[in-house]
Coordinates of N, CA and C in Angstrom, one line a residue:
X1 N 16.9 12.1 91.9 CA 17.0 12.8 93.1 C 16.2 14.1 93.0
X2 N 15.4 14.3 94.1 CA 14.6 15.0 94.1 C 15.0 16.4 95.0
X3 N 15.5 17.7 94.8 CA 16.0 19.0 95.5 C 15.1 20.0 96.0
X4 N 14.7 20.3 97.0 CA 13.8 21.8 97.3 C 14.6 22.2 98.1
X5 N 14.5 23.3 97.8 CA 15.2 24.5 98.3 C 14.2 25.4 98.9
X6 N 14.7 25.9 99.8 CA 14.0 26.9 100.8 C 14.6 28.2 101.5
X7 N 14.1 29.3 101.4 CA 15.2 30.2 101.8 C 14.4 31.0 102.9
X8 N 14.8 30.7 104.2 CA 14.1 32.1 105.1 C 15.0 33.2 105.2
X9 N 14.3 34.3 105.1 CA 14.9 35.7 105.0 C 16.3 36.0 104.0
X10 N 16.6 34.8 103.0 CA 17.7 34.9 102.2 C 16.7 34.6 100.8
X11 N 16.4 35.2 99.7 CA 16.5 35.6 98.3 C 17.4 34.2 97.8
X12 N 16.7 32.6 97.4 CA 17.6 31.5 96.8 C 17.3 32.1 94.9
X13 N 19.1 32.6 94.8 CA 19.2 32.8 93.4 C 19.2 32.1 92.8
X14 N 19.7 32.0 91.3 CA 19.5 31.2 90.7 C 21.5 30.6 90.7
X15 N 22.2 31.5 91.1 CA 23.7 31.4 91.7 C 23.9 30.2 92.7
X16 N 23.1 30.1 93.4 CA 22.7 29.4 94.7 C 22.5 28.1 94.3
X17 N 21.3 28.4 93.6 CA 20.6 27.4 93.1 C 22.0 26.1 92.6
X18 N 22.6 26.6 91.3 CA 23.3 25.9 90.5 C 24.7 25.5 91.4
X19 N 25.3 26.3 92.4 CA 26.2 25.8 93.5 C 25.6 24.7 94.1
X20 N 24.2 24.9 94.8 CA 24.0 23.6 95.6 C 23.3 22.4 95.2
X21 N 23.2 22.4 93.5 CA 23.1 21.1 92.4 C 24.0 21.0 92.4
X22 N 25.3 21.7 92.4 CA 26.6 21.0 91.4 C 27.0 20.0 92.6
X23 N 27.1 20.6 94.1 CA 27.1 19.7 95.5 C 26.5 18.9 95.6
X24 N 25.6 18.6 95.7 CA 24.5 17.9 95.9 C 24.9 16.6 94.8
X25 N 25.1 16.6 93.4 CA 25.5 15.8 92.2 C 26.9 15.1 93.2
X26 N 27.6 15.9 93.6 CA 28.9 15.2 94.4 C 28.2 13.7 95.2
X27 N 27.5 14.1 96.1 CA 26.8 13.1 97.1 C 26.3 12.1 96.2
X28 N 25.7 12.1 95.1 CA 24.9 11.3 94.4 C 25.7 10.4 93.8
X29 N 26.8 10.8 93.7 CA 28.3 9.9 93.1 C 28.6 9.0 93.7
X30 N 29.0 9.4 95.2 CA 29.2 8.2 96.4 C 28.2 7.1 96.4
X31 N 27.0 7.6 96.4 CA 25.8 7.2 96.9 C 24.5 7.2 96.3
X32 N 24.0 6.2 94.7 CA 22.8 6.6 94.3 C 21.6 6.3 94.9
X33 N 21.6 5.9 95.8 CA 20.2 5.6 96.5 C 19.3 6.9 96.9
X34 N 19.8 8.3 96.6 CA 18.8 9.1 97.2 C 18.1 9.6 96.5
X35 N 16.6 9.6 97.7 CA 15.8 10.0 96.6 C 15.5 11.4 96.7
X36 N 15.2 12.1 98.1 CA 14.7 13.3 98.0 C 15.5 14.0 99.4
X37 N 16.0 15.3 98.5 CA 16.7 16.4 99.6 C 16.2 17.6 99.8
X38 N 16.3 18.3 100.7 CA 15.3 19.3 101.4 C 16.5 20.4 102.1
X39 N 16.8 21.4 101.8 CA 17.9 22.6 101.8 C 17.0 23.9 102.7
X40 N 17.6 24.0 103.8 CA 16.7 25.1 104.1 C 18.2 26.2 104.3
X41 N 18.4 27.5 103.4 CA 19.2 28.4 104.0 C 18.4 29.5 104.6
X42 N 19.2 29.8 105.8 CA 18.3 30.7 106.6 C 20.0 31.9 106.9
X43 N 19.4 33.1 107.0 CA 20.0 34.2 107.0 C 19.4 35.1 109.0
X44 N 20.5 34.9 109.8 CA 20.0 35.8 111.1 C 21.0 36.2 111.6
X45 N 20.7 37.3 111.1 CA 22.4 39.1 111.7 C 23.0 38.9 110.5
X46 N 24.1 37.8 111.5 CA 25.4 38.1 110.3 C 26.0 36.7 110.6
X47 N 24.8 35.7 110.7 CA 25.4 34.5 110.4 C 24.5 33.4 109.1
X48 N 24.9 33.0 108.7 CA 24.4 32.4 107.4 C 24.4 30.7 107.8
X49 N 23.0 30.2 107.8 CA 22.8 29.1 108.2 C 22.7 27.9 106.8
X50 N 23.0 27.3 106.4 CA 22.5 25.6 106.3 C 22.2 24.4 106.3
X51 N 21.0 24.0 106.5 CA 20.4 22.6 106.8 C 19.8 21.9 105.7
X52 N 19.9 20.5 105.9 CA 19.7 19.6 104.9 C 19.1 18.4 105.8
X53 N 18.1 17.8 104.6 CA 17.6 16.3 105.6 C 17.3 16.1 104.0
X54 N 18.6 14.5 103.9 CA 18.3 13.8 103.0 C 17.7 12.4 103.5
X55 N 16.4 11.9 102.0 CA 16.4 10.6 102.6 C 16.3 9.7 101.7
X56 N 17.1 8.4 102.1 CA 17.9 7.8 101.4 C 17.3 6.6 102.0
X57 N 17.1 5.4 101.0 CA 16.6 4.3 101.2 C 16.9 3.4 102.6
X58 N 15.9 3.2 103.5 CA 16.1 2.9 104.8 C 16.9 4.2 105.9
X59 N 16.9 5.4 105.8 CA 16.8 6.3 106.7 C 16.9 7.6 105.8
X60 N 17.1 8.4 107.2 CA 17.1 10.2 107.1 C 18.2 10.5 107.6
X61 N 19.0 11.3 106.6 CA 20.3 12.0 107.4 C 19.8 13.8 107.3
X62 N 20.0 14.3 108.2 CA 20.5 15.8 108.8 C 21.4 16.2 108.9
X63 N 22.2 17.7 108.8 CA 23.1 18.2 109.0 C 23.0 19.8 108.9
X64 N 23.7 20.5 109.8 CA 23.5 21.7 110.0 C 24.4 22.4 110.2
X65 N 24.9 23.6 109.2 CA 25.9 24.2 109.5 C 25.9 25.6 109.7
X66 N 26.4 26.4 109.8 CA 26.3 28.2 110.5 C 27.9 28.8 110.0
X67 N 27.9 29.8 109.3 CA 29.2 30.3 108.8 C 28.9 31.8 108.6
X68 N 29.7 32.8 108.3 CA 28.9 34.2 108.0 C 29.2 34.2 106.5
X69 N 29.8 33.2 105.3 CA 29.5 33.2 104.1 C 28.3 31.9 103.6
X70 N 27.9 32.4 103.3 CA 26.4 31.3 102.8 C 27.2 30.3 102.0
X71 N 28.0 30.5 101.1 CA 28.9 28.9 100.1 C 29.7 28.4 101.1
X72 N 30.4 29.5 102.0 CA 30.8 28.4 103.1 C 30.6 27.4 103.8
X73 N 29.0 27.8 104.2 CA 28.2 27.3 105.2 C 27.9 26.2 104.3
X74 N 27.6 26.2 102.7 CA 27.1 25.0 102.0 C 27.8 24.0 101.9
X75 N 29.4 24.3 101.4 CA 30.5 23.6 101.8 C 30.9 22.7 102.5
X76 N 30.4 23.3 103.8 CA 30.4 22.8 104.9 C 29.7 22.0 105.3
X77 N 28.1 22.1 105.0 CA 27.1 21.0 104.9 C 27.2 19.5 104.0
X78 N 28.0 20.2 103.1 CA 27.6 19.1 102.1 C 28.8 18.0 102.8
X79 N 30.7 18.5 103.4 CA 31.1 17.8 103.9 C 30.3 17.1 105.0
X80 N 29.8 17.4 105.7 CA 28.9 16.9 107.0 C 28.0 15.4 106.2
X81 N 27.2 15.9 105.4 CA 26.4 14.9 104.6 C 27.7 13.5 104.0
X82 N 28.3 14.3 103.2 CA 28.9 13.6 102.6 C 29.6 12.1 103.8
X83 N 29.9 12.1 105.3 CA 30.5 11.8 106.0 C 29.2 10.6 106.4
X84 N 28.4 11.3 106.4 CA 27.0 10.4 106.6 C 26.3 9.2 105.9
X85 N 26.5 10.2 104.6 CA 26.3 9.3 103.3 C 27.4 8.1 103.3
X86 N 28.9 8.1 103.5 CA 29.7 7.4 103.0 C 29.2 6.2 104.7
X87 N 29.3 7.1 105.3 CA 28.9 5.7 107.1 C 27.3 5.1 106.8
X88 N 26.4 5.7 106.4 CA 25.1 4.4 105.9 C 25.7 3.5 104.7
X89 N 26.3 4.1 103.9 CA 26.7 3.1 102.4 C 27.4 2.0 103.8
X90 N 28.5 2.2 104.1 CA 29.0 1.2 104.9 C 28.4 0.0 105.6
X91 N 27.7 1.1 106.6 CA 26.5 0.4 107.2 C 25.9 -0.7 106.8
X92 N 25.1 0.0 105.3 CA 24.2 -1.2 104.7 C 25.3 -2.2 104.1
X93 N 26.6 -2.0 103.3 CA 27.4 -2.8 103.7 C 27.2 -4.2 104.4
X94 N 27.5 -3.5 105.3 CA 27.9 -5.0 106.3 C 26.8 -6.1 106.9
X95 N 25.7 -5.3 106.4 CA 24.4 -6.5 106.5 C 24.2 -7.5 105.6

């Protein structure tokens, strides 16, 4: 699985970094088919944004979350994904 990270107006540490691999390994558990994920955190006022577009063998999933703690907001994304992830595995499933 392939990870890029992107930070507008937020500094991606190396903190950041290793938080949203250790998440990201979670998803890969459920679900090995992915190949490449795309993390944008974005920082505007005092709310802390992020977005993801994974893509996984026969589609793209998105998810977008907004919190004023950035691990919150990751937390929260990766639930979102995670929910996505588990409804395509189903999906292809049943074909």
């Amino acid at each position: 699985m392939q990870l890029n990270l992107t930070g507008r107006h937020v500094e991606v540490t190396d903190s950041l970094k290793d938080y949203i691999n250790t998440k990201f390994a979670k998803l890969q558990r459920h679900y090995d088919h992915i190949n490449n994920v795309h993390v944008i955190l974005d920082v505007e006022k005092l709310s802390q944004k992020a977005e993801a577009t994974i893509h996984v063998s026969g589609a793209e999933l998105f998810a977008s979350t907004e919190h004023q703690d950035m691990y919150a907001a990751i937390d929260s994304l990766i639930d979102k994904l995670d929910r996505q992830v588990i409804k395509h595995k189903e999906k292809l499933a049943r074909h």
